[in-house]
Amino acid sequence: MTDIVQSLARIVGDAYVSDRPEEAYFYARDPGLMPPHKPDCVVVPKSVEEIQEIVRLAAREKIPVVPMGAGLALTGLVIPLRGGIVIDMKRMNRILKVDEMARHAIVEGGTSQGYLKAYLEKHHPRLRHSIPDSPATATIAANVMIHGQGRLTQQYGFNSDMICGLEVVLASGEVCRIGSGALSPDWFSKGPPLPDLTGLFLGWFGATGIITKIGVKLYPRKKMRDVEIFITDRDSLVPGMVYELTHTEMVEDINIFAQPKPMIFKDNHHITLFYTGDTEEEMEFKRKTIWHSLDRFIRSKDGGFMGVPPAMKSTLLDMPQRSVSRFADVKKGGGFEYSGPIIMVDKYPACARKILELAEKYDLGYSGMARIIGRSHAMMYGFAFTFNRADPDMMERTRQALHEVSVFALEAGGVFWKGTADEQKMAMQKMDPATRGLMGMIKKQMDPHGIMNPGNWEVTEV
Amino acid sequence: MYSLKFDINVCQTCPTGDCLVKCQYLHLDRDTAVAEMVKIGKGEDSFVLNDCVTCYACEEYCRRGNHPFYLITEQRQEKRILTAPRAITRQWINIGEPQGKYRLGEVNKRALSFGFMPEFLSWVEGRLFEDVMPSYIFGQEFFCNVVYIHFAETNIIKERLPRVIDNFRKLGVREVIFLHDECYGAFAHLAPAYGIEVPFKPIHYYEYLYRRLTELKDLIRPLNIRAAYQRPCSSRLSSDQHHFVRDIMELIGVHLVERTYQDENALCCGGILGMNYGYDLAHEVQQRNIDDMKAHGAEACIFNCPACQSTLERLVAKQGIEPMHMIHLCRKAIGEM
Ligand SMILES: Cc1cc2nc3c(=O)[nH]c(=O)nc-3n(C[C@H](O)[C@H](O)[C@H](O)COP(=O)(O)OP(=O)(O)OC[C@H]3O[C@@H](n4cnc5c(N)ncnc54)[C@H](O)[C@@H]3O)c2cc1C
Ligand code: SF4
Ligand code: SF4
């Protein structure tokens, strides 16, 4: 492997390549539950050209390449399942352009969520992007790659719906632009009115190409933002409540959670809804409309708006919301993983009951949390368990619980979000064979040598 | 001894029906008021059991020794007529559940009780409190649980209060100054009325503040501001202490504006109204209340209860009225803020 390391060093410089055991240890794992697997080496490129050369080298030598952002997807997607080269994208973190009037930004493939947020707040205070609640180091391209969801998802869909172009390095080492940017200097559309080619890359977890630039749509950032929490003890009523709330078209983001701790959250389902406005009048009008939309549930005593204490409010209004990361350490030992199928909102009660059943069966700390996608078009339901990494038995119980979640999610008509390699296989087995065949054809064409994040979306293995 | 008796004969001869005639939410005439109270007293159904919004005020409006609000509450509980959405009731019951997370200062014979209001942990400091602090008590284990009257759940109070009193007993305190008048009402009146012995002397913090301000008279600089007072629902449980509002304000040179929703006629902050009945009622009451403060030229709104303050402070401040807790007002008067 030293020849390869030397070749890589020639591409990126000595300081940015390593096959030392410390690095191999670190890059062999993610913060989730998947078993580690060591890479042969790690490289941290700075430019598109360097990535092209790395991929050409890998293609020549038939060595796997695994692109990595912050490694926070938690489901083992950056673990180099067949070894090879981990391409850590973090040095490619420039914000290349912000078009205020056309409301989009073009950023490099390793740019973090936190950096774009801070940059916009400073230079373009009237603009924002759909930030997820992952730690701020999570990267924009990777989040779009896994069809993440963020603060604007209830309004505009998956974060991958909110992009306006890609630049991708293909398995051949060629670089290719997707969307209006393929023929125009202006990145205003990811596809339409052309054939939308983003589908050749997004959701493939780097198994068809490496994103080096991404156009991110930006949205108005209002001056004020507030949060309300509607609570109910009846899981079966949650879908109807969400329907009413989404009907108002006045909510920014809707998250639902149910968890046993702390005591204030015990026994209830919490529909957390955020709203924004530029004036007090706009805020009050929205608040009133939102509250009124749930009047019938208040009248029937099936739910009510709880008083949100000031400390809780400021935590909730944080972007990203740090409480999610704090949950990771509830059991001490910093273990946290969630399986988050994308599923219909009417499955909320079934999901809520399932997580209770599993937490009891496996004696685990849990939080059930959902984010509404679109106007009640779907939701991500996160079956989140927290565990102590120093407790192998607890880790094993978590693994088993998550496996049961996977089986349940498929049976309930859901689709895995950022599925593990095993879940990808389960999904492909259940998939319409013609669709699976089409995926196989695409993968074969896009990655003839099977070097792109192998172990993921491998149709041939099904 | 204080008791929660209710005698329908007293209602039957009542010339005013004040309890429900003065009620700011039901708008009844004398005859209807008396007739409905009699019905409730007999354990019969009454629309009042559905429509009362739990403002506590009729406890004070009745001057004939009856306890209309307790009766309404007991009857609701008996008939399982919910005041709040189930989830809200459940949440509040859960919040009050002891979890071993209480905090104690260096508790001696005299202590301050913060109930279960974390605000006091940072608000209580300075010379006003120097002769008691750091003897303080905070946490669910010492929480009076009276708030459950809002949810027609007096059973919870009856079940938890003896344990809470026992926790106080174990501390060996002889005198406890309560910073929330719901707690004061619980230990001064409610517990004895339920037949529970209270092994210490409860003191309302207004009485304590008044005494301390008198002792520190030389430090007082009259504040010369016009203030409105937001009276909390639970002060109706100890209306004998309400005079201290005026006494304190006079002492520190604060002009209490004589507004419409004052004293007996005070309006709810709207917190419970919003949770239990939704936007319209809470908004209408809050609007009326704040318009009244403004119309009477209040420069500040003084709160007794941190929960009322957290509900109203933003709305009050938007009208250019400074929200302030009584403790902060008093500390300001002696130059500490
Ligand atoms: C506490 C916590 C909260 C979270 N909350 C949210 C949330 O609210 N919404 C949400 O969507 N997610 C959430 N996540 C999940 C996840 O962290 C995010 O989706 C995050 O954006 C993933 O980014 P990353 O840079 O860490 O991706 P990685 O884990 O580094 O990568 C994910 C996948 O993308 C591939 N990849 C990375 N970079 C590229 C590239 N340039 N080109 C091609 N492929 C690439 C990787 O190979 C991998 O397959 C949360 C995670 C945690 C730990
Ligand atoms: S409760 Fe008091 S005020 Fe009301 S009717 Fe009876 S006696 Fe009169
Ligand atoms: S508690 Fe308040 S709302 Fe209820 S009847 Fe008495 S005065 Fe009216």
mmCIF file of N, CA, C and O in Angstrom, chain B residues 153-200:
data_model
loop_
_atom_site.group_PDB
_atom_site.id
_atom_site.type_symbol
_atom_site.label_atom_id
_atom_site.label_comp_id
_atom_site.label_asym_id
_atom_site.label_seq_id
_atom_site.Cartn_x
_atom_site.Cartn_y
_atom_site.Cartn_z
ATOM 1 N N GLU B 153 -58.134 18.382 40.507
ATOM 2 C CA GLU B 153 -57.470 17.160 40.984
ATOM 3 C C GLU B 153 -57.058 17.351 42.438
ATOM 4 O O GLU B 153 -55.879 17.258 42.780
ATOM 5 N N THR B 154 -58.027 17.632 43.302
ATOM 6 C CA THR B 154 -57.639 17.858 44.703
ATOM 7 C C THR B 154 -57.135 16.574 45.364
ATOM 8 O O THR B 154 -56.437 16.625 46.361
ATOM 9 N N ASN B 155 -57.479 15.443 44.776
ATOM 10 C CA ASN B 155 -56.982 14.171 45.338
ATOM 11 C C ASN B 155 -55.462 14.140 45.382
ATOM 12 O O ASN B 155 -54.870 13.599 46.305
ATOM 13 N N ILE B 156 -54.861 14.689 44.311
ATOM 14 C CA ILE B 156 -53.390 14.703 44.254
ATOM 15 C C ILE B 156 -52.855 15.545 45.416
ATOM 16 O O ILE B 156 -51.882 15.168 46.066
ATOM 17 N N ILE B 157 -53.536 16.665 45.649
ATOM 18 C CA ILE B 157 -53.080 17.540 46.739
ATOM 19 C C ILE B 157 -53.192 16.782 48.068
ATOM 20 O O ILE B 157 -52.250 16.745 48.856
ATOM 21 N N LYS B 158 -54.345 16.173 48.245
ATOM 22 C CA LYS B 158 -54.569 15.483 49.526
ATOM 23 C C LYS B 158 -53.584 14.334 49.712
ATOM 24 O O LYS B 158 -53.171 14.024 50.818
ATOM 25 N N GLU B 159 -53.211 13.733 48.606
ATOM 26 C CA GLU B 159 -52.299 12.594 48.695
ATOM 27 C C GLU B 159 -50.855 13.065 48.928
ATOM 28 O O GLU B 159 -50.125 12.488 49.726
ATOM 29 N N ARG B 160 -50.466 14.135 48.246
ATOM 30 C CA ARG B 160 -49.059 14.529 48.323
ATOM 31 C C ARG B 160 -48.743 15.455 49.498
ATOM 32 O O ARG B 160 -47.610 15.444 50.001
ATOM 33 N N LEU B 161 -49.718 16.272 49.871
ATOM 34 C CA LEU B 161 -49.436 17.291 50.892
ATOM 35 C C LEU B 161 -48.893 16.712 52.211
ATOM 36 O O LEU B 161 -47.915 17.241 52.749
ATOM 37 N N PRO B 162 -49.468 15.611 52.724
ATOM 38 C CA PRO B 162 -48.906 15.063 53.976
ATOM 39 C C PRO B 162 -47.439 14.675 53.821
ATOM 40 O O PRO B 162 -46.636 14.898 54.726
ATOM 41 N N ARG B 163 -47.082 14.132 52.661
ATOM 42 C CA ARG B 163 -45.678 13.737 52.455
ATOM 43 C C ARG B 163 -44.777 14.967 52.416
ATOM 44 O O ARG B 163 -43.670 14.973 52.950
ATOM 45 N N VAL B 164 -45.289 16.016 51.754
ATOM 46 C CA VAL B 164 -44.511 17.251 51.661
ATOM 47 C C VAL B 164 -44.302 17.831 53.056
ATOM 48 O O VAL B 164 -43.190 18.222 53.425
ATOM 49 N N ILE B 165 -45.359 17.838 53.836
ATOM 50 C CA ILE B 165 -45.262 18.382 55.191
ATOM 51 C C ILE B 165 -44.290 17.552 56.020
ATOM 52 O O ILE B 165 -43.497 18.073 56.803
ATOM 53 N N ASP B 166 -44.302 16.263 55.798
ATOM 54 C CA ASP B 166 -43.377 15.392 56.495
ATOM 55 C C ASP B 166 -41.932 15.733 56.129
ATOM 56 O O ASP B 166 -41.040 15.715 56.978
ATOM 57 N N ASN B 167 -41.712 16.064 54.850
ATOM 58 C CA ASN B 167 -40.360 16.445 54.428
ATOM 59 C C ASN B 167 -39.906 17.711 55.141
ATOM 60 O O ASN B 167 -38.750 17.824 55.548
ATOM 61 N N PHE B 168 -40.840 18.661 55.301
ATOM 62 C CA PHE B 168 -40.502 19.876 56.051
ATOM 63 C C PHE B 168 -40.187 19.510 57.505
ATOM 64 O O PHE B 168 -39.236 20.013 58.095
ATOM 65 N N ARG B 169 -41.004 18.613 58.031
ATOM 66 C CA ARG B 169 -40.826 18.231 59.440
ATOM 67 C C ARG B 169 -39.425 17.663 59.652
ATOM 68 O O ARG B 169 -38.739 18.016 60.606
ATOM 69 N N LYS B 170 -38.997 16.820 58.709
ATOM 70 C CA LYS B 170 -37.673 16.186 58.846
ATOM 71 C C LYS B 170 -36.557 17.226 58.863
ATOM 72 O O LYS B 170 -35.483 16.981 59.402
ATOM 73 N N LEU B 171 -36.800 18.377 58.236
ATOM 74 C CA LEU B 171 -35.759 19.414 58.230
ATOM 75 C C LEU B 171 -35.703 20.152 59.565
ATOM 76 O O LEU B 171 -34.764 20.896 59.815
ATOM 77 N N GLY B 172 -36.729 19.982 60.361
ATOM 78 C CA GLY B 172 -36.749 20.623 61.681
ATOM 79 C C GLY B 172 -37.007 22.122 61.624
ATOM 80 O O GLY B 172 -36.664 22.837 62.576
ATOM 81 N N VAL B 173 -37.598 22.614 60.534
ATOM 82 C CA VAL B 173 -37.833 24.066 60.436
ATOM 83 C C VAL B 173 -38.976 24.487 61.355
ATOM 84 O O VAL B 173 -39.936 23.744 61.563
ATOM 85 N N ARG B 174 -38.870 25.701 61.888
ATOM 86 C CA ARG B 174 -39.913 26.218 62.783
ATOM 87 C C ARG B 174 -40.741 27.309 62.086
ATOM 88 O O ARG B 174 -41.894 27.527 62.415
ATOM 89 N N GLU B 175 -40.084 27.993 61.131
ATOM 90 C CA GLU B 175 -40.756 29.097 60.455
ATOM 91 C C GLU B 175 -40.345 29.054 58.977
ATOM 92 O O GLU B 175 -39.149 28.995 58.683
ATOM 93 N N VAL B 176 -41.331 29.035 58.101
ATOM 94 C CA VAL B 176 -40.985 28.970 56.670
ATOM 95 C C VAL B 176 -41.629 30.157 55.948
ATOM 96 O O VAL B 176 -42.835 30.393 56.049
ATOM 97 N N ILE B 177 -40.782 30.882 55.223
ATOM 98 C CA ILE B 177 -41.266 32.041 54.466
ATOM 99 C C ILE B 177 -41.482 31.569 53.029
ATOM 100 O O ILE B 177 -40.530 31.145 52.359
ATOM 101 N N PHE B 178 -42.718 31.636 52.588
ATOM 102 C CA PHE B 178 -43.035 31.104 51.261
ATOM 103 C C PHE B 178 -43.005 32.204 50.208
ATOM 104 O O PHE B 178 -43.657 33.233 50.354
ATOM 105 N N LEU B 179 -42.250 31.932 49.138
ATOM 106 C CA LEU B 179 -42.127 32.932 48.088
ATOM 107 C C LEU B 179 -43.200 32.785 47.011
ATOM 108 O O LEU B 179 -43.179 33.503 46.017
ATOM 109 N N HIS B 180 -44.073 31.848 47.211
ATOM 110 C CA HIS B 180 -45.173 31.717 46.263
ATOM 111 C C HIS B 180 -46.438 31.614 47.088
ATOM 112 O O HIS B 180 -46.506 30.804 48.006
ATOM 113 N N ASP B 181 -47.436 32.429 46.746
ATOM 114 C CA ASP B 181 -48.561 32.461 47.673
ATOM 115 C C ASP B 181 -49.459 31.236 47.565
ATOM 116 O O ASP B 181 -50.269 30.980 48.449
ATOM 117 N N GLU B 182 -49.288 30.459 46.524
ATOM 118 C CA GLU B 182 -50.003 29.193 46.462
ATOM 119 C C GLU B 182 -49.517 28.286 47.600
ATOM 120 O O GLU B 182 -50.305 27.652 48.300
ATOM 121 N N CYS B 183 -48.192 28.262 47.778
ATOM 122 C CA CYS B 183 -47.623 27.455 48.865
ATOM 123 C C CYS B 183 -48.078 28.008 50.208
ATOM 124 O O CYS B 183 -48.483 27.259 51.097
ATOM 125 N N TYR B 184 -48.010 29.322 50.334
ATOM 126 C CA TYR B 184 -48.435 29.915 51.598
ATOM 127 C C TYR B 184 -49.880 29.509 51.895
ATOM 128 O O TYR B 184 -50.205 29.035 52.989
ATOM 129 N N GLY B 185 -50.738 29.663 50.904
ATOM 130 C CA GLY B 185 -52.149 29.310 51.075
ATOM 131 C C GLY B 185 -52.300 27.850 51.483
ATOM 132 O O GLY B 185 -53.143 27.497 52.314
ATOM 133 N N ALA B 186 -51.451 27.005 50.898
ATOM 134 C CA ALA B 186 -51.541 25.573 51.186
ATOM 135 C C ALA B 186 -51.251 25.286 52.656
ATOM 136 O O ALA B 186 -51.986 24.548 53.310
ATOM 137 N N PHE B 187 -50.155 25.883 53.164
ATOM 138 C CA PHE B 187 -49.740 25.539 54.526
ATOM 139 C C PHE B 187 -50.474 26.361 55.589
ATOM 140 O O PHE B 187 -50.673 25.900 56.699
ATOM 141 N N ALA B 188 -50.861 27.583 55.209
ATOM 142 C CA ALA B 188 -51.543 28.426 56.186
ATOM 143 C C ALA B 188 -53.017 28.030 56.314
ATOM 144 O O ALA B 188 -53.593 28.097 57.392
ATOM 145 N N HIS B 189 -53.640 27.654 55.205
ATOM 146 C CA HIS B 189 -55.088 27.438 55.243
ATOM 147 C C HIS B 189 -55.544 26.032 54.835
ATOM 148 O O HIS B 189 -56.339 25.408 55.509
ATOM 149 N N LEU B 190 -55.039 25.609 53.685
ATOM 150 C CA LEU B 190 -55.582 24.388 53.107
ATOM 151 C C LEU B 190 -55.277 23.146 53.953
ATOM 152 O O LEU B 190 -56.165 22.340 54.242
ATOM 153 N N ALA B 191 -54.005 23.011 54.310
ATOM 154 C CA ALA B 191 -53.615 21.821 55.079
ATOM 155 C C ALA B 191 -54.439 21.711 56.366
ATOM 156 O O ALA B 191 -55.035 20.654 56.633
ATOM 157 N N PRO B 192 -54.531 22.805 57.170
ATOM 158 C CA PRO B 192 -55.360 22.693 58.379
ATOM 159 C C PRO B 192 -56.800 22.328 58.027
ATOM 160 O O PRO B 192 -57.431 21.531 58.730
ATOM 161 N N ALA B 193 -57.299 22.913 56.931
ATOM 162 C CA ALA B 193 -58.686 22.617 56.558
ATOM 163 C C ALA B 193 -58.856 21.142 56.176
ATOM 164 O O ALA B 193 -59.920 20.561 56.370
ATOM 165 N N TYR B 194 -57.814 20.544 55.656
ATOM 166 C CA TYR B 194 -57.859 19.108 55.326
ATOM 167 C C TYR B 194 -57.540 18.252 56.557
ATOM 168 O O TYR B 194 -57.417 17.036 56.459
ATOM 169 N N GLY B 195 -57.308 18.924 57.672
ATOM 170 C CA GLY B 195 -57.025 18.185 58.901
ATOM 171 C C GLY B 195 -55.581 17.723 59.000
ATOM 172 O O GLY B 195 -55.269 16.788 59.737
ATOM 173 N N ILE B 196 -54.686 18.370 58.260
ATOM 174 C CA ILE B 196 -53.272 17.968 58.333
ATOM 175 C C ILE B 196 -52.532 18.978 59.212
ATOM 176 O O ILE B 196 -52.607 20.191 58.969
ATOM 177 N N GLU B 197 -51.810 18.454 60.173
ATOM 178 C CA GLU B 197 -51.100 19.345 61.087
ATOM 179 C C GLU B 197 -49.843 19.906 60.406
ATOM 180 O O GLU B 197 -49.092 19.175 59.746
ATOM 181 N N VAL B 198 -49.645 21.202 60.542
ATOM 182 C CA VAL B 198 -48.462 21.844 59.948
ATOM 183 C C VAL B 198 -47.483 22.171 61.079
ATOM 184 O O VAL B 198 -47.785 22.992 61.938
ATOM 185 N N PRO B 199 -46.306 21.541 61.065
ATOM 186 C CA PRO B 199 -45.411 21.657 62.220
ATOM 187 C C PRO B 199 -44.509 22.892 62.178
ATOM 188 O O PRO B 199 -43.438 22.873 62.752
ATOM 189 N N PHE B 200 -44.871 23.907 61.438
ATOM 190 C CA PHE B 200 -44.068 25.126 61.406
ATOM 191 C C PHE B 200 -45.007 26.293 61.136
ATOM 192 O O PHE B 200 -46.168 26.102 60.759
#
